[in-house]
Coordinates of C-alpha atoms in Angstrom, one line a residue:
Chain A
M1 CA -13.9 26.7 38.7
P2 CA -13.2 22.9 39.1
T3 CA -9.9 21.8 37.9
L4 CA -10.2 19.6 34.7
P5 CA -9.0 16.0 35.3
I6 CA -7.7 15.6 31.7
V7 CA -5.1 18.3 32.4
G8 CA -5.2 17.9 36.1
E9 CA -2.3 19.4 37.9
V10 CA 0.1 18.7 35.4
D11 CA 2.7 21.5 35.0
T12 CA 3.2 22.6 31.5
A13 CA 7.1 22.7 32.0
V14 CA 6.8 19.0 33.2
L15 CA 4.6 18.2 30.2
V16 CA 7.1 19.7 27.6
A17 CA 10.1 17.9 29.5
Q18 CA 8.2 14.6 29.2
L19 CA 7.8 14.9 25.5
I20 CA 11.2 13.2 25.3
F21 CA 9.4 9.9 26.1
L22 CA 7.3 10.5 22.9
L23 CA 10.5 11.0 20.9
P24 CA 10.1 7.7 18.6
E25 CA 6.5 8.7 17.7
L26 CA 7.4 12.3 17.2
I27 CA 10.3 11.4 14.8
L28 CA 8.2 9.1 12.8
A29 CA 5.4 11.6 12.4
V30 CA 7.8 14.4 11.5
T31 CA 9.6 12.1 9.0
G32 CA 6.2 11.2 7.3
T33 CA 5.3 15.0 7.2
V34 CA 8.6 15.9 5.8
I35 CA 8.2 13.0 3.0
V36 CA 4.7 14.3 2.2
A37 CA 6.2 17.9 1.8
I38 CA 9.0 17.0 -0.4
S39 CA 7.6 14.3 -2.6
P40 CA 5.8 16.6 -5.0
L41 CA 9.1 18.5 -5.6
L42 CA 10.7 15.2 -6.7
R43 CA 8.4 15.1 -9.7
G44 CA 8.0 11.3 -10.0
R45 CA 11.7 10.4 -8.9
E46 CA 10.4 9.2 -5.5
R47 CA 12.6 6.3 -5.2
P48 CA 15.3 7.8 -2.8
L49 CA 12.6 8.6 -0.4
V50 CA 13.0 5.0 0.9
F51 CA 16.2 6.1 2.5
V52 CA 14.4 9.1 4.2
A53 CA 11.8 6.8 5.5
A54 CA 14.3 4.1 6.8
T55 CA 16.4 6.8 8.4
G56 CA 13.4 8.0 10.1
V57 CA 12.5 4.7 11.5
L58 CA 16.2 4.1 12.6
A59 CA 16.3 7.5 14.3
A60 CA 13.1 6.6 16.1
F61 CA 14.8 3.4 17.4
A62 CA 17.4 5.8 18.8
G63 CA 14.7 7.9 20.1
L64 CA 13.6 5.0 22.4
G65 CA 16.7 5.6 24.6
P66 CA 15.1 7.8 27.2
S67 CA 12.0 5.6 27.5
V68 CA 13.8 2.3 28.2
G69 CA 13.7 1.7 32.0
G70 CA 11.3 4.3 32.6
A71 CA 8.2 3.4 34.5
G72 CA 4.8 5.0 35.2
E73 CA 2.4 7.1 33.3
V74 CA 3.7 10.4 31.5
L75 CA 2.3 13.1 29.5
A76 CA -0.9 13.7 31.4
R77 CA -1.3 10.0 31.7
M78 CA -1.7 9.6 28.1
L79 CA 1.4 7.5 27.6
V80 CA 2.5 4.6 29.8
L81 CA 6.1 3.4 30.1
D82 CA 6.3 -0.3 31.3
G83 CA 7.7 -3.5 30.1
T84 CA 4.9 -4.0 27.6
S85 CA 5.3 -0.7 25.7
T86 CA 9.1 -1.1 26.0
F87 CA 8.7 -4.4 24.1
F88 CA 6.0 -3.4 21.5
R89 CA 7.3 -0.2 20.4
P90 CA 10.6 -1.6 18.8
V91 CA 8.7 -4.6 17.5
F92 CA 6.3 -2.3 15.5
M93 CA 9.0 -0.2 14.3
L94 CA 11.0 -3.3 13.1
G95 CA 8.0 -4.4 11.2
A96 CA 7.6 -0.8 9.7
L97 CA 11.5 -1.0 8.7
I98 CA 11.0 -4.3 7.0
V99 CA 8.1 -3.4 5.1
I100 CA 9.7 0.0 3.9
G101 CA 12.7 -2.0 2.7
L102 CA 10.6 -4.4 0.7
S103 CA 8.6 -1.9 -0.9
P104 CA 10.4 0.4 -3.4
D105 CA 10.7 -2.1 -6.2
Y106 CA 7.0 -2.9 -6.1
L107 CA 6.0 0.8 -5.8
A108 CA 8.0 1.5 -8.8
R109 CA 6.7 -1.4 -10.9
R110 CA 3.0 -0.7 -10.0
Q111 CA 3.4 3.2 -10.2
V112 CA 2.3 3.8 -6.7
P113 CA 3.2 7.3 -5.3
A114 CA 6.0 6.4 -3.1
G115 CA 5.9 9.5 -1.0
E116 CA 2.4 8.9 0.2
F117 CA 3.0 5.3 0.7
Y118 CA 6.0 5.9 3.0
A119 CA 4.2 8.6 4.8
L120 CA 1.2 6.7 5.5
V121 CA 3.1 3.7 6.7
L122 CA 4.9 5.9 9.2
F123 CA 1.7 7.5 10.3
A124 CA 0.1 4.1 10.8
T125 CA 3.2 3.0 12.7
V126 CA 2.8 6.0 15.1
G127 CA -0.9 5.0 15.6
I128 CA 0.0 1.3 16.5
M129 CA 2.8 2.3 18.6
L130 CA 0.4 4.5 20.8
M131 CA -2.1 1.8 21.0
A132 CA 0.4 -0.5 22.6
S133 CA 1.7 2.2 25.0
T134 CA -1.3 3.8 26.7
H135 CA -3.7 3.1 29.6
E136 CA -6.0 5.8 28.4
L137 CA -9.1 4.8 26.4
L138 CA -9.2 8.0 24.4
M139 CA -5.5 7.5 23.4
L140 CA -6.2 4.1 22.5
Y141 CA -9.0 5.0 20.2
L142 CA -7.0 7.7 18.5
G143 CA -4.0 5.5 18.0
L144 CA -6.4 2.9 16.4
E145 CA -8.0 5.3 14.2
L146 CA -4.8 6.7 13.1
A147 CA -3.6 3.3 12.1
S148 CA -6.9 2.2 10.5
I149 CA -7.5 5.3 8.5
S150 CA -3.9 5.1 7.1
G151 CA -4.7 1.5 6.4
Y152 CA -7.8 2.3 4.3
V153 CA -5.9 4.8 2.2
L154 CA -2.8 2.3 1.8
A155 CA -5.1 -0.5 0.6
G156 CA -6.6 1.7 -2.2
M157 CA -3.1 3.0 -3.4
L158 CA -3.5 1.2 -6.7
R159 CA -6.0 3.8 -7.7
S160 CA -6.8 2.4 -11.2
D161 CA -6.9 -1.2 -10.1
A162 CA -10.5 -2.3 -9.4
R163 CA -9.5 -4.9 -7.0
S164 CA -7.4 -2.5 -4.9
Q165 CA -10.4 -0.2 -4.7
E166 CA -12.5 -3.1 -3.7
A167 CA -10.0 -4.0 -1.0
S168 CA -10.0 -0.3 0.3
I169 CA -13.9 0.0 0.6
K170 CA -14.2 -3.4 2.3
L171 CA -11.4 -2.5 4.8
F172 CA -13.0 0.9 5.3
L173 CA -16.7 -0.1 5.9
I174 CA -15.9 -3.2 8.0
G175 CA -13.0 -1.3 9.8
A176 CA -15.2 1.6 10.7
M177 CA -18.0 -0.5 11.8
G178 CA -15.5 -2.6 14.1
S179 CA -14.2 0.8 15.5
A180 CA -17.8 1.9 16.3
V181 CA -18.7 -1.4 18.0
L182 CA -15.4 -1.1 20.0
L183 CA -16.0 2.5 21.0
F184 CA -19.5 1.6 22.2
G185 CA -18.0 -1.1 24.5
L186 CA -15.5 1.7 25.7
S187 CA -18.2 4.3 26.4
L188 CA -20.1 1.6 28.5
V189 CA -16.9 0.9 30.5
Y190 CA -16.4 4.6 31.2
G191 CA -20.0 4.8 32.2
I192 CA -19.7 1.8 34.6
T193 CA -16.4 2.9 36.2
G194 CA -16.4 6.5 35.7
S195 CA -12.8 6.5 34.4
T196 CA -11.0 6.3 31.1
N197 CA -7.8 5.2 32.6
L198 CA -7.4 1.4 32.5
V199 CA -5.7 1.2 35.8
E200 CA -8.5 3.2 37.4
I201 CA -11.0 1.1 35.7
G202 CA -9.4 -2.0 37.1
H203 CA -9.5 -0.4 40.7
A204 CA -13.0 0.8 40.3
L205 CA -14.1 -2.7 39.2
T206 CA -12.3 -4.5 42.0
G207 CA -13.8 -2.0 44.3
G208 CA -17.3 -3.3 43.8
A209 CA -18.4 -1.8 40.4
A210 CA -18.1 -5.3 38.9
A211 CA -20.7 -6.6 41.2
T212 CA -23.1 -3.8 41.1
F213 CA -23.1 -3.3 37.2
R214 CA -22.4 -6.9 36.2
P215 CA -25.0 -7.2 33.4
A216 CA -23.8 -3.8 31.9
L217 CA -20.0 -4.9 32.4
L218 CA -20.7 -8.3 30.5
A219 CA -22.5 -6.4 27.7
A220 CA -19.6 -3.9 27.4
T221 CA -17.2 -7.0 27.3
M222 CA -19.0 -8.4 24.5
F223 CA -18.8 -5.2 22.5
L224 CA -15.1 -5.0 23.3
V225 CA -14.4 -8.6 22.2
A226 CA -16.3 -8.0 18.9
G227 CA -14.6 -4.7 18.2
F228 CA -11.1 -6.0 18.9
G229 CA -12.2 -9.2 16.9
F230 CA -12.6 -7.1 13.7
K231 CA -9.1 -5.6 14.2
M232 CA -7.4 -8.9 15.1
A233 CA -9.1 -10.8 12.2
A234 CA -10.6 -13.3 14.5
V235 CA -13.4 -15.7 13.3
P236 CA -16.3 -14.8 12.8
F237 CA -15.2 -11.1 12.3
H238 CA -12.7 -11.9 9.7
M239 CA -14.8 -12.0 6.5
Y240 CA -13.3 -8.9 5.1
V241 CA -9.8 -9.9 5.6
P242 CA -9.1 -12.2 2.6
D243 CA -10.7 -9.8 0.1
A244 CA -8.8 -6.9 1.8
Y245 CA -5.4 -8.4 1.7
E246 CA -5.8 -10.1 -1.7
G247 CA -6.8 -6.9 -3.3
A248 CA -4.4 -4.5 -1.5
P249 CA -1.0 -3.7 -2.7
T250 CA 1.1 -6.6 -1.6
P251 CA 3.4 -4.5 0.8
V252 CA 0.3 -3.0 2.4
A253 CA -1.2 -6.5 3.1
A254 CA 2.0 -7.5 4.6
F255 CA 2.0 -4.3 6.9
L256 CA -1.6 -4.6 7.7
S257 CA -1.3 -8.3 8.6
V258 CA 1.6 -7.8 11.2
G259 CA 1.1 -4.1 12.3
L260 CA -2.6 -3.7 12.7
E261 CA -3.2 -7.1 14.0
G262 CA -0.2 -6.9 16.4
A263 CA -1.4 -3.7 17.6
A264 CA -4.9 -5.0 18.3
F265 CA -3.4 -7.7 20.3
A266 CA -1.2 -5.3 22.3
A267 CA -4.2 -3.1 23.1
A268 CA -6.4 -6.1 23.9
I269 CA -3.8 -7.3 26.4
R270 CA -4.1 -3.8 28.2
V271 CA -7.9 -3.5 28.0
F272 CA -8.7 -7.0 29.1
V273 CA -5.9 -7.7 31.6
T274 CA -5.1 -4.4 33.1
G275 CA -8.7 -3.0 32.9
L276 CA -11.1 -5.9 33.0
G277 CA -9.0 -8.5 34.9
I278 CA -11.6 -9.1 37.5
I279 CA -14.0 -10.7 35.1
Q280 CA -11.2 -12.7 33.5
P281 CA -13.1 -16.0 33.6
N282 CA -15.9 -14.6 31.4
W283 CA -13.8 -13.1 28.5
A284 CA -11.1 -15.7 28.7
A285 CA -13.8 -18.5 27.9
V286 CA -15.0 -16.3 25.0
F287 CA -11.4 -16.0 23.7
A288 CA -10.7 -19.6 23.9
V289 CA -13.6 -20.4 21.6
L290 CA -12.7 -17.5 19.3
A291 CA -9.1 -18.9 19.2
L292 CA -10.3 -22.5 18.2
A293 CA -12.6 -21.2 15.5
T294 CA -10.0 -18.7 14.1
M295 CA -7.2 -21.1 13.8
T296 CA -9.4 -24.1 12.5
L297 CA -11.3 -22.0 9.9
G298 CA -8.2 -20.1 8.9
N299 CA -6.2 -23.2 8.2
V300 CA -8.8 -25.3 6.5
T301 CA -9.8 -22.4 4.2
A302 CA -6.3 -21.8 3.4
L303 CA -5.9 -25.3 2.1
L304 CA -8.5 -24.6 -0.6
Q305 CA -6.8 -21.5 -2.1
Q306 CA -5.1 -21.4 -5.4
N307 CA -4.1 -17.8 -5.1
V308 CA -1.1 -17.6 -2.7
K309 CA -1.8 -14.0 -1.6
R310 CA -5.2 -15.1 -0.5
M311 CA -3.6 -18.2 1.1
M312 CA -1.4 -15.9 3.1
A313 CA -4.4 -13.9 4.1
Y314 CA -6.1 -17.1 5.6
S315 CA -2.8 -18.1 7.0
S316 CA -2.6 -14.9 8.9
I317 CA -6.1 -15.5 10.3
A318 CA -4.9 -18.9 11.4
Q319 CA -1.9 -17.2 13.2
A320 CA -4.2 -14.7 14.8
G321 CA -6.0 -17.8 16.3
Y322 CA -2.7 -19.1 17.9
I323 CA -2.0 -15.7 19.3
L324 CA -5.4 -15.5 20.8
V325 CA -4.6 -18.7 22.8
G326 CA -2.7 -16.3 24.9
L327 CA -5.8 -14.2 25.9
A328 CA -7.6 -17.5 26.3
V329 CA -5.1 -18.6 28.9
A330 CA -4.6 -15.2 30.4
T331 CA -1.9 -16.1 32.8
D332 CA 1.3 -14.4 33.1
R333 CA 2.8 -17.3 31.0
G334 CA 0.2 -17.0 28.4
I335 CA 0.6 -13.2 27.9
S336 CA 4.4 -13.5 27.7
A337 CA 4.0 -16.2 25.3
M338 CA 1.7 -14.0 23.3
L339 CA 4.3 -11.2 23.2
Y340 CA 6.9 -13.5 22.0
Y341 CA 4.6 -14.9 19.3
V342 CA 3.7 -11.4 18.0
L343 CA 7.4 -10.7 17.7
A344 CA 8.1 -14.0 15.9
Y345 CA 4.9 -13.5 13.7
T346 CA 6.2 -10.0 12.7
V347 CA 9.5 -11.3 11.2
M348 CA 8.4 -14.7 9.8
N349 CA 5.1 -13.4 8.2
L350 CA 7.0 -10.4 6.7
G351 CA 9.5 -12.9 5.3
A352 CA 6.9 -14.9 3.6
W353 CA 5.0 -11.9 2.3
A354 CA 8.4 -10.6 1.0
A355 CA 8.6 -13.5 -1.6
L356 CA 5.1 -12.5 -2.8
I357 CA 6.4 -8.9 -3.1
Y358 CA 9.3 -10.3 -5.1
L359 CA 7.2 -12.1 -7.6
S360 CA 4.9 -9.3 -8.1
H361 CA 7.7 -6.6 -8.5
N362 CA 9.0 -8.9 -11.2
G363 CA 5.7 -8.8 -13.1
Q364 CA 4.3 -12.2 -12.0
S365 CA 1.0 -12.6 -10.4
E366 CA 0.5 -14.4 -7.1
E367 CA -1.1 -17.7 -8.2
L368 CA 0.3 -21.0 -7.2
A369 CA 1.5 -21.8 -10.7
D370 CA 3.8 -18.6 -10.6
F371 CA 5.8 -20.2 -7.9
A372 CA 6.6 -23.2 -10.2
G373 CA 10.4 -23.6 -10.5
L374 CA 11.2 -20.6 -8.2
G375 CA 13.8 -22.9 -6.7
R376 CA 15.8 -22.8 -10.0
R377 CA 15.0 -19.3 -11.0
A378 CA 15.7 -17.6 -7.6
P379 CA 17.0 -20.3 -5.2
L380 CA 17.8 -17.8 -2.4
V381 CA 14.2 -16.4 -2.3
A382 CA 12.8 -20.0 -2.5
W383 CA 14.8 -21.2 0.3
A384 CA 14.2 -18.1 2.5
L385 CA 10.3 -18.5 1.8
T386 CA 10.7 -22.2 2.7
F387 CA 12.4 -21.4 6.0
C388 CA 9.7 -18.8 6.8
F389 CA 7.0 -21.3 6.1
L390 CA 8.7 -23.7 8.4
S391 CA 8.6 -21.1 11.2
L392 CA 5.0 -20.4 10.6
I393 CA 4.2 -24.1 10.8
G394 CA 6.3 -24.1 14.0
I395 CA 9.2 -26.4 13.2
P396 CA 12.5 -26.0 15.3
P397 CA 14.8 -24.2 15.4
T398 CA 12.6 -21.2 14.1
A399 CA 11.1 -18.3 16.0
G400 CA 7.6 -19.8 15.2
F401 CA 8.3 -23.0 17.0
F402 CA 9.5 -21.4 20.2
G403 CA 6.4 -19.1 20.0
K404 CA 4.0 -22.1 19.5
F405 CA 5.9 -24.0 22.2
L406 CA 5.4 -21.2 24.8
L407 CA 1.7 -20.9 23.9
F408 CA 1.2 -24.6 24.0
S409 CA 2.7 -25.0 27.4
A410 CA 0.9 -22.1 28.8
A411 CA -2.4 -23.7 27.7
V412 CA -1.4 -27.1 29.2
D413 CA -0.4 -25.2 32.4
A414 CA -3.8 -23.5 32.6
G415 CA -5.7 -26.7 32.0
L416 CA -6.8 -25.9 28.6
F417 CA -5.7 -29.3 27.1
W418 CA -8.2 -29.1 24.3
L419 CA -7.0 -25.9 23.0
A420 CA -3.4 -27.1 23.1
V421 CA -4.4 -30.2 21.1
A422 CA -6.2 -28.0 18.6
M423 CA -3.1 -25.9 18.1
A424 CA -1.0 -29.1 17.5
V425 CA -3.6 -30.4 15.1
N426 CA -3.9 -27.1 13.3
S427 CA -0.1 -26.9 12.8
V428 CA -0.3 -30.2 11.1
I429 CA -3.1 -29.1 8.8
S430 CA -1.2 -25.9 7.9
L431 CA 1.7 -28.1 6.7
G432 CA -0.8 -29.0 3.8
Y433 CA -0.9 -25.5 2.1
Y434 CA 2.7 -24.4 2.8
W435 CA 3.8 -27.6 1.2
N436 CA 1.9 -27.0 -1.9
V437 CA 3.9 -23.7 -2.4
V438 CA 7.2 -25.5 -1.5
R439 CA 6.4 -28.4 -3.9
A440 CA 5.7 -25.8 -6.7
M441 CA 8.9 -24.1 -6.1
F442 CA 11.2 -27.1 -6.0
M443 CA 9.5 -29.9 -7.9
E444 CA 7.8 -28.2 -10.9
E445 CA 9.2 -27.1 -14.0
P446 CA 9.4 -23.2 -14.5
A447 CA 7.2 -21.8 -17.4
T448 CA 10.0 -19.5 -18.2
E449 CA 13.7 -19.2 -17.4
E450 CA 13.6 -15.5 -17.4
P451 CA 15.7 -14.3 -14.3
L452 CA 14.1 -12.4 -11.5
K453 CA 15.6 -9.3 -10.1
A454 CA 15.4 -7.3 -6.9
S455 CA 17.2 -4.2 -5.7
P456 CA 19.7 -4.1 -2.8
V457 CA 17.2 -2.4 -0.6
F458 CA 14.7 -5.2 -1.0
G459 CA 17.4 -7.7 -0.3
L460 CA 18.2 -6.0 3.1
G461 CA 14.5 -5.9 4.2
F462 CA 14.1 -9.6 3.2
T463 CA 17.5 -10.5 5.0
L464 CA 16.4 -8.5 8.1
A465 CA 13.0 -10.7 8.2
V466 CA 14.6 -14.0 7.6
L467 CA 17.5 -13.4 9.8
G468 CA 15.2 -12.2 12.6
T469 CA 13.3 -15.4 12.2
L470 CA 16.4 -17.4 12.6
L471 CA 17.9 -15.4 15.4
I472 CA 14.8 -15.0 17.4
G473 CA 14.5 -18.8 17.3
L474 CA 18.2 -19.9 17.8
G475 CA 19.0 -17.2 20.4
A476 CA 15.5 -17.5 22.0
A477 CA 16.8 -17.3 25.5
P478 CA 17.2 -13.4 25.7
F479 CA 13.8 -12.9 24.1
F480 CA 12.2 -15.2 26.7
R481 CA 13.8 -13.1 29.5
L482 CA 12.5 -9.9 27.6
V483 CA 8.8 -11.0 27.4
S484 CA 8.9 -12.3 30.9
A485 CA 10.1 -9.0 32.1
A486 CA 7.7 -7.4 29.9
V487 CA 4.8 -9.2 31.5
V488 CA 5.8 -8.7 35.2
T489 CA 4.6 -5.1 35.3
L490 CA 1.1 -6.0 34.2
P491 CA -1.1 -5.7 37.4
Chain B
M1 CA -33.9 16.5 34.8
I2 CA -34.1 13.7 32.3
P3 CA -33.1 10.3 33.9
L4 CA -29.9 8.6 32.7
S5 CA -31.8 5.5 31.6
W6 CA -33.6 7.7 29.0
V7 CA -30.3 8.7 27.5
L8 CA -28.9 5.3 27.5
V9 CA -31.9 3.7 26.0
S10 CA -32.1 6.1 23.2
A11 CA -28.3 5.6 22.6
A12 CA -28.8 1.8 22.5
L13 CA -31.7 2.2 20.0
L14 CA -29.7 4.6 17.9
F15 CA -26.6 2.2 18.0
G16 CA -29.0 -0.8 17.1
L17 CA -30.5 1.3 14.2
G18 CA -27.1 2.1 12.9
L19 CA -25.8 -1.4 13.1
Y20 CA -28.9 -2.8 11.4
G21 CA -28.4 -0.2 8.6
A22 CA -24.6 -1.1 8.3
L23 CA -25.4 -4.7 7.9
A24 CA -28.7 -4.6 5.9
R25 CA -28.0 -1.8 3.4
T26 CA -26.0 -2.3 0.2
N27 CA -25.4 1.3 -0.8
A28 CA -21.9 2.3 0.5
V29 CA -23.0 5.9 1.4
R30 CA -26.0 4.5 3.2
I31 CA -23.6 2.1 5.1
L32 CA -21.4 5.1 6.0
I33 CA -24.3 7.1 7.3
A34 CA -25.4 4.1 9.4
I35 CA -21.9 3.9 10.9
E36 CA -22.1 7.6 11.7
L37 CA -25.3 6.9 13.6
M38 CA -23.5 4.2 15.7
L39 CA -20.7 6.7 16.5
N40 CA -23.4 9.3 17.4
A41 CA -24.8 6.6 19.8
V42 CA -21.3 6.4 21.3
N43 CA -21.3 10.3 21.8
L44 CA -24.8 10.2 23.4
N45 CA -23.5 7.6 26.0
L46 CA -20.3 9.4 26.7
V47 CA -21.9 12.8 27.2
G48 CA -24.9 11.3 29.2
F49 CA -22.4 9.5 31.6
S50 CA -20.3 12.5 31.9
R51 CA -23.2 14.6 33.0
Y52 CA -24.7 12.2 35.3
L53 CA -21.6 10.6 37.0
S54 CA -20.1 13.9 38.2
P55 CA -21.0 17.3 36.9
H56 CA -17.3 18.4 37.2
D57 CA -15.8 15.5 35.3
V58 CA -15.7 16.5 31.6
T59 CA -13.8 13.5 30.4
G60 CA -16.7 12.0 28.7
Q61 CA -17.4 15.2 26.8
V62 CA -13.8 15.6 25.8
F63 CA -13.9 12.0 24.5
A64 CA -16.9 12.9 22.5
L65 CA -15.4 15.8 20.9
F66 CA -12.5 13.6 19.8
V67 CA -14.9 11.0 18.5
I68 CA -16.7 13.6 16.3
T69 CA -13.4 14.9 15.0
V70 CA -12.1 11.4 14.2
A71 CA -15.5 10.5 12.7
A72 CA -15.3 13.5 10.3
A73 CA -11.8 12.5 9.3
E74 CA -13.1 8.9 8.7
A75 CA -16.0 10.0 6.8
A76 CA -13.8 12.1 4.5
V77 CA -11.5 9.2 3.7
G78 CA -14.5 6.9 3.1
L79 CA -16.2 9.3 0.7
A80 CA -13.0 9.8 -1.1
I81 CA -12.7 5.9 -1.5
I82 CA -16.4 5.7 -2.6
L83 CA -15.9 8.5 -5.1
M84 CA -12.8 6.8 -6.5
I85 CA -14.9 3.7 -7.1
V86 CA -18.0 5.5 -8.6
R87 CA -15.7 7.4 -10.8
Q88 CA -14.3 4.4 -12.5
R89 CA -16.9 1.9 -12.3
D90 CA -20.2 3.9 -11.7
V91 CA -21.4 1.6 -8.9
S92 CA -21.9 2.5 -5.2
D93 CA -23.7 -0.7 -4.4
V94 CA -21.5 -2.9 -2.4
D95 CA -23.2 -6.0 -3.6
R96 CA -21.8 -5.1 -7.1
I97 CA -18.2 -4.6 -5.7
N98 CA -17.6 -8.3 -6.1
L99 CA -14.5 -9.0 -8.0
L100 CA -12.8 -10.6 -4.9
K101 CA -14.8 -13.4 -3.6
W102 CA -14.2 -16.9 -2.4

């Protein structure tokens, strides 16, 4: 009887002892399950569940303790503890925490079942955290599907709203197709290298498999680029994103734009750098073209939007284009810049989405006209939104500036001048559509003076996002060290 | 024994068929079925590689089992979404689900 490689010689006792490294994910999953179980008992008074969900995420932060400083592959090589996973897991939990804080007013207003919402956000967070912390293709796929399937349901949570339904079906059909394409690429990589572990795949490829099976490997790479392209919202795989984000409930759009996209980048770093590092010139060139197309098309199309929610969807496509520069450069500096940018993007983008959530839970729509006079009706929100926009454009001393600066200098360093110039030009273009909103807020008369309200929980979530944008920018130095340390461990 | 190339060619054909169906059809259920074809092509690849690379290595087969399970979960969610739309609007044609358009 041959030993089965999946379980290998791993001792069950060791396996159970190693579950401690999975503590954050376990806590999140258990919290989600508890919320599902108790929400029917609350008979519609589901508002307090926000505290259960937030407590779960905070406990999960504490659960990271044993994993910090750990190194190597644990749990039958399904989970990897290294700088990258140590970096990404808290980033994704921070994103989830902010989204949970921003949601309760919106959920109450639009009569979304809060229990289901929080549970699905928590499950999706488990999925994206697993995607970022594994070298195993199977685990990567399972994490991706856990996050994606939760996302399909979340997008359709306004059940009687035809636009939410449409967002859900578009996200589902394109998302499932993207997963299938990605999976086909993964199956080819497994066939070429005989392994599903990215480190072993890297060894097999450097050991000669890359030369022997070159055409098959290039084909597999194209499938992987396309599959990840769908999940990252990269042009030309972005067609569903504006529709999905516009129709989905606003907190869901916010969550998808930072969580799922961020996880796709994290997983892409692992697959391409760790696994397919040997054919780096091939995929890096493709990513360079994708980055240029994504940021340019995202920004130019965003200029044409009247609906701010749709504009933010195009803006997040453009931001994905900037992050892709990191993969196009594919040096250690490029990857660490990418990590920093994902962190900055998480807080600044959630801060901008928060203003949209604020308007819609006050019964406004998300057209540009609804922002008129917001500077007088809700000065704090208006200034915070302006600040997040400055960060998204890349103006100092915000987090976005340092992120762009790092990506820019990494591109120049690697000799990709044209891409660096394209980034700068695109930042200028993006000024146009953000300015439209800012002008409406501060220079136009409000249609009504009716005051806008928000609960303290919303305020906390918003503050967390805006403060994060400020602190990650002002105190950038420790975060630089963090991302540089995170990237060293990449082989 | 059937050569590996046969397995791979039929998987590639199946995948191409599924991709064509997913892109060319407009009925949501048909698209879903086309996507299932794509996933089955992946399974064929995985099991074929697993068998031919080394008879003792079951990684590919285990992977295929997981893919089948996840595909079932995905189909359940997808059909629920389609049902939700059909109940309210009586359309399952994606060309007519077009409120959101640039």
